[in-house]
Amino acid sequence: MKTIEEKIKRAIKTNKLNPEILGERLWYNYFVRITELVWKRNFHDGYKIEVYTEKYGEHLATVKV
């Protein structure tokens, strides 16, 4: 079974999830929050994607891309 992190990375690669659209939204059975990371603050350029359950808001994973 694939982990959530693998699902997110594959979805970005196949353009099913666009990290350039910042904010919170539903994505399939998950609630995702996408935040842009800036090197000056985080020492990493890219995006932080936090994944929660849709129903109860339980945090499942955080992925940095």
PDB file of N, CA and C in Angstrom:
ATOM      1  N   MET A   1       0.844  -1.184   0.000  1.00  0.00           N
ATOM      2  CA  MET A   1       0.000   0.000   0.000  1.00  0.00           C
ATOM      3  C   MET A   1       0.889   1.247   0.000  1.00  0.00           C
ATOM      4  N   LYS A   2       0.506   2.225  -0.781  1.00  0.00           N
ATOM      5  CA  LYS A   2       1.279   3.456  -0.892  1.00  0.00           C
ATOM      6  C   LYS A   2       1.047   4.332   0.337  1.00  0.00           C
ATOM      7  N   THR A   3       2.094   5.029   0.720  1.00  0.00           N
ATOM      8  CA  THR A   3       1.950   5.986   1.804  1.00  0.00           C
ATOM      9  C   THR A   3       1.360   7.272   1.237  1.00  0.00           C
ATOM     10  N   ILE A   4       0.897   8.113   2.111  1.00  0.00           N
ATOM     11  CA  ILE A   4       0.305   9.386   1.692  1.00  0.00           C
ATOM     12  C   ILE A   4       1.350  10.246   0.992  1.00  0.00           C
ATOM     13  N   GLU A   5       2.574  10.202   1.498  1.00  0.00           N
ATOM     14  CA  GLU A   5       3.650  10.990   0.890  1.00  0.00           C
ATOM     15  C   GLU A   5       3.883  10.558  -0.565  1.00  0.00           C
ATOM     16  N   GLU A   6       3.875   9.265  -0.835  1.00  0.00           N
ATOM     17  CA  GLU A   6       4.049   8.778  -2.203  1.00  0.00           C
ATOM     18  C   GLU A   6       2.884   9.192  -3.089  1.00  0.00           C
ATOM     19  N   LYS A   7       1.664   9.162  -2.541  1.00  0.00           N
ATOM     20  CA  LYS A   7       0.480   9.577  -3.302  1.00  0.00           C
ATOM     21  C   LYS A   7       0.569  11.048  -3.688  1.00  0.00           C
ATOM     22  N   ILE A   8       0.990  11.886  -2.755  1.00  0.00           N
ATOM     23  CA  ILE A   8       1.115  13.325  -3.008  1.00  0.00           C
ATOM     24  C   ILE A   8       2.164  13.585  -4.083  1.00  0.00           C
ATOM     25  N   LYS A   9       3.329  12.970  -3.956  1.00  0.00           N
ATOM     26  CA  LYS A   9       4.403  13.190  -4.929  1.00  0.00           C
ATOM     27  C   LYS A   9       4.003  12.703  -6.321  1.00  0.00           C
ATOM     28  N   ARG A  10       3.314  11.577  -6.393  1.00  0.00           N
ATOM     29  CA  ARG A  10       2.862  11.070  -7.695  1.00  0.00           C
ATOM     30  C   ARG A  10       1.789  11.990  -8.292  1.00  0.00           C
ATOM     31  N   ALA A  11       0.884  12.508  -7.447  1.00  0.00           N
ATOM     32  CA  ALA A  11      -0.162  13.414  -7.930  1.00  0.00           C
ATOM     33  C   ALA A  11       0.437  14.706  -8.471  1.00  0.00           C
ATOM     34  N   ILE A  12       1.484  15.202  -7.854  1.00  0.00           N
ATOM     35  CA  ILE A  12       2.149  16.412  -8.346  1.00  0.00           C
ATOM     36  C   ILE A  12       2.834  16.119  -9.677  1.00  0.00           C
ATOM     37  N   LYS A  13       3.465  14.961  -9.769  1.00  0.00           N
ATOM     38  CA  LYS A  13       4.163  14.579 -11.000  1.00  0.00           C
ATOM     39  C   LYS A  13       3.197  14.417 -12.173  1.00  0.00           C
ATOM     40  N   THR A  14       1.994  13.898 -11.917  1.00  0.00           N
ATOM     41  CA  THR A  14       1.011  13.677 -12.988  1.00  0.00           C
ATOM     42  C   THR A  14       0.009  14.822 -13.117  1.00  0.00           C
ATOM     43  N   ASN A  15       0.254  15.927 -12.429  1.00  0.00           N
ATOM     44  CA  ASN A  15      -0.591  17.131 -12.472  1.00  0.00           C
ATOM     45  C   ASN A  15      -2.003  16.919 -11.933  1.00  0.00           C
ATOM     46  N   LYS A  16      -2.185  15.996 -11.013  1.00  0.00           N
ATOM     47  CA  LYS A  16      -3.476  15.814 -10.350  1.00  0.00           C
ATOM     48  C   LYS A  16      -3.607  16.778  -9.167  1.00  0.00           C
ATOM     49  N   LEU A  17      -2.469  17.246  -8.657  1.00  0.00           N
ATOM     50  CA  LEU A  17      -2.435  18.205  -7.554  1.00  0.00           C
ATOM     51  C   LEU A  17      -1.431  19.280  -7.922  1.00  0.00           C
ATOM     52  N   ASN A  18      -1.874  20.530  -7.961  1.00  0.00           N
ATOM     53  CA  ASN A  18      -1.009  21.641  -8.318  1.00  0.00           C
ATOM     54  C   ASN A  18      -0.607  22.387  -7.046  1.00  0.00           C
ATOM     55  N   PRO A  19       0.651  22.306  -6.630  1.00  0.00           N
ATOM     56  CA  PRO A  19       1.066  22.976  -5.400  1.00  0.00           C
ATOM     57  C   PRO A  19       1.149  24.495  -5.539  1.00  0.00           C
ATOM     58  N   GLU A  20       1.110  25.005  -6.749  1.00  0.00           N
ATOM     59  CA  GLU A  20       1.185  26.458  -6.941  1.00  0.00           C
ATOM     60  C   GLU A  20      -0.105  27.151  -6.531  1.00  0.00           C
ATOM     61  N   ILE A  21      -1.182  26.403  -6.387  1.00  0.00           N
ATOM     62  CA  ILE A  21      -2.442  26.957  -5.896  1.00  0.00           C
ATOM     63  C   ILE A  21      -2.396  26.838  -4.374  1.00  0.00           C
ATOM     64  N   LEU A  22      -2.093  27.938  -3.723  1.00  0.00           N
ATOM     65  CA  LEU A  22      -1.895  27.937  -2.270  1.00  0.00           C
ATOM     66  C   LEU A  22      -3.227  27.965  -1.533  1.00  0.00           C
ATOM     67  N   GLY A  23      -3.208  27.541  -0.282  1.00  0.00           N
ATOM     68  CA  GLY A  23      -4.390  27.605   0.559  1.00  0.00           C
ATOM     69  C   GLY A  23      -4.888  26.226   0.961  1.00  0.00           C
ATOM     70  N   GLU A  24      -6.145  26.206   1.380  1.00  0.00           N
ATOM     71  CA  GLU A  24      -6.763  24.983   1.869  1.00  0.00           C
ATOM     72  C   GLU A  24      -7.846  24.529   0.904  1.00  0.00           C
ATOM     73  N   ARG A  25      -7.940  23.214   0.733  1.00  0.00           N
ATOM     74  CA  ARG A  25      -8.985  22.679  -0.137  1.00  0.00           C
ATOM     75  C   ARG A  25      -9.131  21.170   0.073  1.00  0.00           C
ATOM     76  N   LEU A  26     -10.212  20.650  -0.449  1.00  0.00           N
ATOM     77  CA  LEU A  26     -10.428  19.213  -0.435  1.00  0.00           C
ATOM     78  C   LEU A  26      -9.747  18.612  -1.653  1.00  0.00           C
ATOM     79  N   TRP A  27      -9.128  17.470  -1.456  1.00  0.00           N
ATOM     80  CA  TRP A  27      -8.471  16.750  -2.535  1.00  0.00           C
ATOM     81  C   TRP A  27      -8.746  15.271  -2.323  1.00  0.00           C
ATOM     82  N   TYR A  28      -9.590  14.714  -3.169  1.00  0.00           N
ATOM     83  CA  TYR A  28     -10.089  13.340  -3.039  1.00  0.00           C
ATOM     84  C   TYR A  28     -10.683  13.155  -1.642  1.00  0.00           C
ATOM     85  N   ASN A  29     -10.180  12.238  -0.834  1.00  0.00           N
ATOM     86  CA  ASN A  29     -10.728  12.008   0.504  1.00  0.00           C
ATOM     87  C   ASN A  29      -9.923  12.727   1.583  1.00  0.00           C
ATOM     88  N   TYR A  30      -9.144  13.711   1.197  1.00  0.00           N
ATOM     89  CA  TYR A  30      -8.273  14.418   2.131  1.00  0.00           C
ATOM     90  C   TYR A  30      -8.557  15.918   2.097  1.00  0.00           C
ATOM     91  N   PHE A  31      -8.194  16.567   3.190  1.00  0.00           N
ATOM     92  CA  PHE A  31      -8.203  18.024   3.269  1.00  0.00           C
ATOM     93  C   PHE A  31      -6.738  18.430   3.255  1.00  0.00           C
ATOM     94  N   VAL A  32      -6.319  19.244   2.291  1.00  0.00           N
ATOM     95  CA  VAL A  32      -4.911  19.617   2.180  1.00  0.00           C
ATOM     96  C   VAL A  32      -4.739  21.126   2.389  1.00  0.00           C
ATOM     97  N   ARG A  33      -3.624  21.466   2.985  1.00  0.00           N
ATOM     98  CA  ARG A  33      -3.232  22.872   3.175  1.00  0.00           C
ATOM     99  C   ARG A  33      -1.857  23.021   2.551  1.00  0.00           C
ATOM    100  N   ILE A  34      -1.744  23.924   1.574  1.00  0.00           N
ATOM    101  CA  ILE A  34      -0.486  24.118   0.856  1.00  0.00           C
ATOM    102  C   ILE A  34       0.070  25.496   1.193  1.00  0.00           C
ATOM    103  N   THR A  35       1.325  25.506   1.644  1.00  0.00           N
ATOM    104  CA  THR A  35       2.001  26.735   2.031  1.00  0.00           C
ATOM    105  C   THR A  35       3.309  26.822   1.252  1.00  0.00           C
ATOM    106  N   GLU A  36       3.611  27.996   0.739  1.00  0.00           N
ATOM    107  CA  GLU A  36       4.866  28.183   0.013  1.00  0.00           C
ATOM    108  C   GLU A  36       6.001  28.361   1.019  1.00  0.00           C
ATOM    109  N   LEU A  37       7.112  27.674   0.774  1.00  0.00           N
ATOM    110  CA  LEU A  37       8.299  27.820   1.614  1.00  0.00           C
ATOM    111  C   LEU A  37       9.281  28.742   0.917  1.00  0.00           C
ATOM    112  N   VAL A  38       9.813  29.683   1.652  1.00  0.00           N
ATOM    113  CA  VAL A  38      10.768  30.644   1.116  1.00  0.00           C
ATOM    114  C   VAL A  38      12.099  30.409   1.819  1.00  0.00           C
ATOM    115  N   TRP A  39      13.181  30.398   1.064  1.00  0.00           N
ATOM    116  CA  TRP A  39      14.478  30.046   1.614  1.00  0.00           C
ATOM    117  C   TRP A  39      14.884  30.918   2.794  1.00  0.00           C
ATOM    118  N   LYS A  40      14.570  32.187   2.776  1.00  0.00           N
ATOM    119  CA  LYS A  40      14.987  33.094   3.846  1.00  0.00           C
ATOM    120  C   LYS A  40      14.462  32.661   5.209  1.00  0.00           C
ATOM    121  N   ARG A  41      13.301  32.023   5.227  1.00  0.00           N
ATOM    122  CA  ARG A  41      12.700  31.597   6.488  1.00  0.00           C
ATOM    123  C   ARG A  41      12.951  30.134   6.801  1.00  0.00           C
ATOM    124  N   ASN A  42      12.880  29.262   5.802  1.00  0.00           N
ATOM    125  CA  ASN A  42      12.856  27.824   6.028  1.00  0.00           C
ATOM    126  C   ASN A  42      14.078  27.082   5.504  1.00  0.00           C
ATOM    127  N   PHE A  43      15.014  27.782   4.879  1.00  0.00           N
ATOM    128  CA  PHE A  43      16.186  27.171   4.265  1.00  0.00           C
ATOM    129  C   PHE A  43      15.803  26.126   3.223  1.00  0.00           C
ATOM    130  N   HIS A  44      14.644  26.299   2.611  1.00  0.00           N
ATOM    131  CA  HIS A  44      14.163  25.374   1.587  1.00  0.00           C
ATOM    132  C   HIS A  44      13.175  26.112   0.702  1.00  0.00           C
ATOM    133  N   ASP A  45      13.382  26.090  -0.596  1.00  0.00           N
ATOM    134  CA  ASP A  45      12.407  26.641  -1.535  1.00  0.00           C
ATOM    135  C   ASP A  45      11.473  25.519  -1.947  1.00  0.00           C
ATOM    136  N   GLY A  46      10.220  25.809  -2.026  1.00  0.00           N
ATOM    137  CA  GLY A  46       9.264  24.802  -2.454  1.00  0.00           C
ATOM    138  C   GLY A  46       7.924  24.998  -1.769  1.00  0.00           C
ATOM    139  N   TYR A  47       7.276  23.889  -1.451  1.00  0.00           N
ATOM    140  CA  TYR A  47       5.942  23.926  -0.856  1.00  0.00           C
ATOM    141  C   TYR A  47       5.836  22.924   0.292  1.00  0.00           C
ATOM    142  N   LYS A  48       5.078  23.296   1.297  1.00  0.00           N
ATOM    143  CA  LYS A  48       4.774  22.384   2.393  1.00  0.00           C
ATOM    144  C   LYS A  48       3.303  22.009   2.253  1.00  0.00           C
ATOM    145  N   ILE A  49       3.048  20.710   2.163  1.00  0.00           N
ATOM    146  CA  ILE A  49       1.690  20.215   2.001  1.00  0.00           C
ATOM    147  C   ILE A  49       1.320  19.426   3.248  1.00  0.00           C
ATOM    148  N   GLU A  50       0.319  19.921   3.967  1.00  0.00           N
ATOM    149  CA  GLU A  50      -0.168  19.233   5.156  1.00  0.00           C
ATOM    150  C   GLU A  50      -1.451  18.505   4.784  1.00  0.00           C
ATOM    151  N   VAL A  51      -1.548  17.242   5.173  1.00  0.00           N
ATOM    152  CA  VAL A  51      -2.683  16.404   4.796  1.00  0.00           C
ATOM    153  C   VAL A  51      -3.456  16.032   6.062  1.00  0.00           C
ATOM    154  N   TYR A  52      -4.778  16.233   5.993  1.00  0.00           N
ATOM    155  CA  TYR A  52      -5.670  15.923   7.108  1.00  0.00           C
ATOM    156  C   TYR A  52      -6.802  15.031   6.613  1.00  0.00           C
ATOM    157  N   THR A  53      -7.459  14.322   7.536  1.00  0.00           N
ATOM    158  CA  THR A  53      -8.645  13.573   7.138  1.00  0.00           C
ATOM    159  C   THR A  53      -9.746  14.562   6.831  1.00  0.00           C
ATOM    160  N   GLU A  54     -10.603  14.208   5.914  1.00  0.00           N
ATOM    161  CA  GLU A  54     -11.671  15.116   5.490  1.00  0.00           C
ATOM    162  C   GLU A  54     -12.709  15.302   6.592  1.00  0.00           C
ATOM    163  N   LYS A  55     -13.019  14.234   7.280  1.00  0.00           N
ATOM    164  CA  LYS A  55     -14.139  14.262   8.208  1.00  0.00           C
ATOM    165  C   LYS A  55     -13.790  14.849   9.577  1.00  0.00           C
ATOM    166  N   TYR A  56     -12.687  14.387  10.181  1.00  0.00           N
ATOM    167  CA  TYR A  56     -12.391  14.765  11.566  1.00  0.00           C
ATOM    168  C   TYR A  56     -11.225  15.729  11.718  1.00  0.00           C
ATOM    169  N   GLY A  57     -10.502  15.997  10.661  1.00  0.00           N
ATOM    170  CA  GLY A  57      -9.395  16.939  10.726  1.00  0.00           C
ATOM    171  C   GLY A  57      -8.160  16.392  11.402  1.00  0.00           C
ATOM    172  N   GLU A  58      -8.010  15.084  11.442  1.00  0.00           N
ATOM    173  CA  GLU A  58      -6.833  14.466  12.041  1.00  0.00           C
ATOM    174  C   GLU A  58      -5.643  14.610  11.100  1.00  0.00           C
ATOM    175  N   HIS A  59      -4.508  15.073  11.629  1.00  0.00           N
ATOM    176  CA  HIS A  59      -3.314  15.287  10.814  1.00  0.00           C
ATOM    177  C   HIS A  59      -2.731  13.933  10.416  1.00  0.00           C
ATOM    178  N   LEU A  60      -2.521  13.737   9.110  1.00  0.00           N
ATOM    179  CA  LEU A  60      -2.001  12.467   8.612  1.00  0.00           C
ATOM    180  C   LEU A  60      -0.539  12.559   8.192  1.00  0.00           C
ATOM    181  N   ALA A  61      -0.165  13.667   7.536  1.00  0.00           N
ATOM    182  CA  ALA A  61       1.210  13.771   7.044  1.00  0.00           C
ATOM    183  C   ALA A  61       1.548  15.212   6.676  1.00  0.00           C
ATOM    184  N   THR A  62       2.847  15.477   6.640  1.00  0.00           N
ATOM    185  CA  THR A  62       3.367  16.739   6.133  1.00  0.00           C
ATOM    186  C   THR A  62       4.438  16.398   5.106  1.00  0.00           C
ATOM    187  N   VAL A  63       4.300  16.945   3.917  1.00  0.00           N
ATOM    188  CA  VAL A  63       5.214  16.647   2.819  1.00  0.00           C
ATOM    189  C   VAL A  63       5.826  17.952   2.339  1.00  0.00           C
ATOM    190  N   LYS A  64       7.140  17.983   2.210  1.00  0.00           N
ATOM    191  CA  LYS A  64       7.830  19.146   1.647  1.00  0.00           C
ATOM    192  C   LYS A  64       8.305  18.796   0.255  1.00  0.00           C
ATOM    193  N   VAL A  65       7.906  19.619  -0.695  1.00  0.00           N
ATOM    194  CA  VAL A  65       8.240  19.363  -2.103  1.00  0.00           C
ATOM    195  C   VAL A  65       9.026  20.540  -2.625  1.00  0.00           C
TER     196      VAL A  65
END
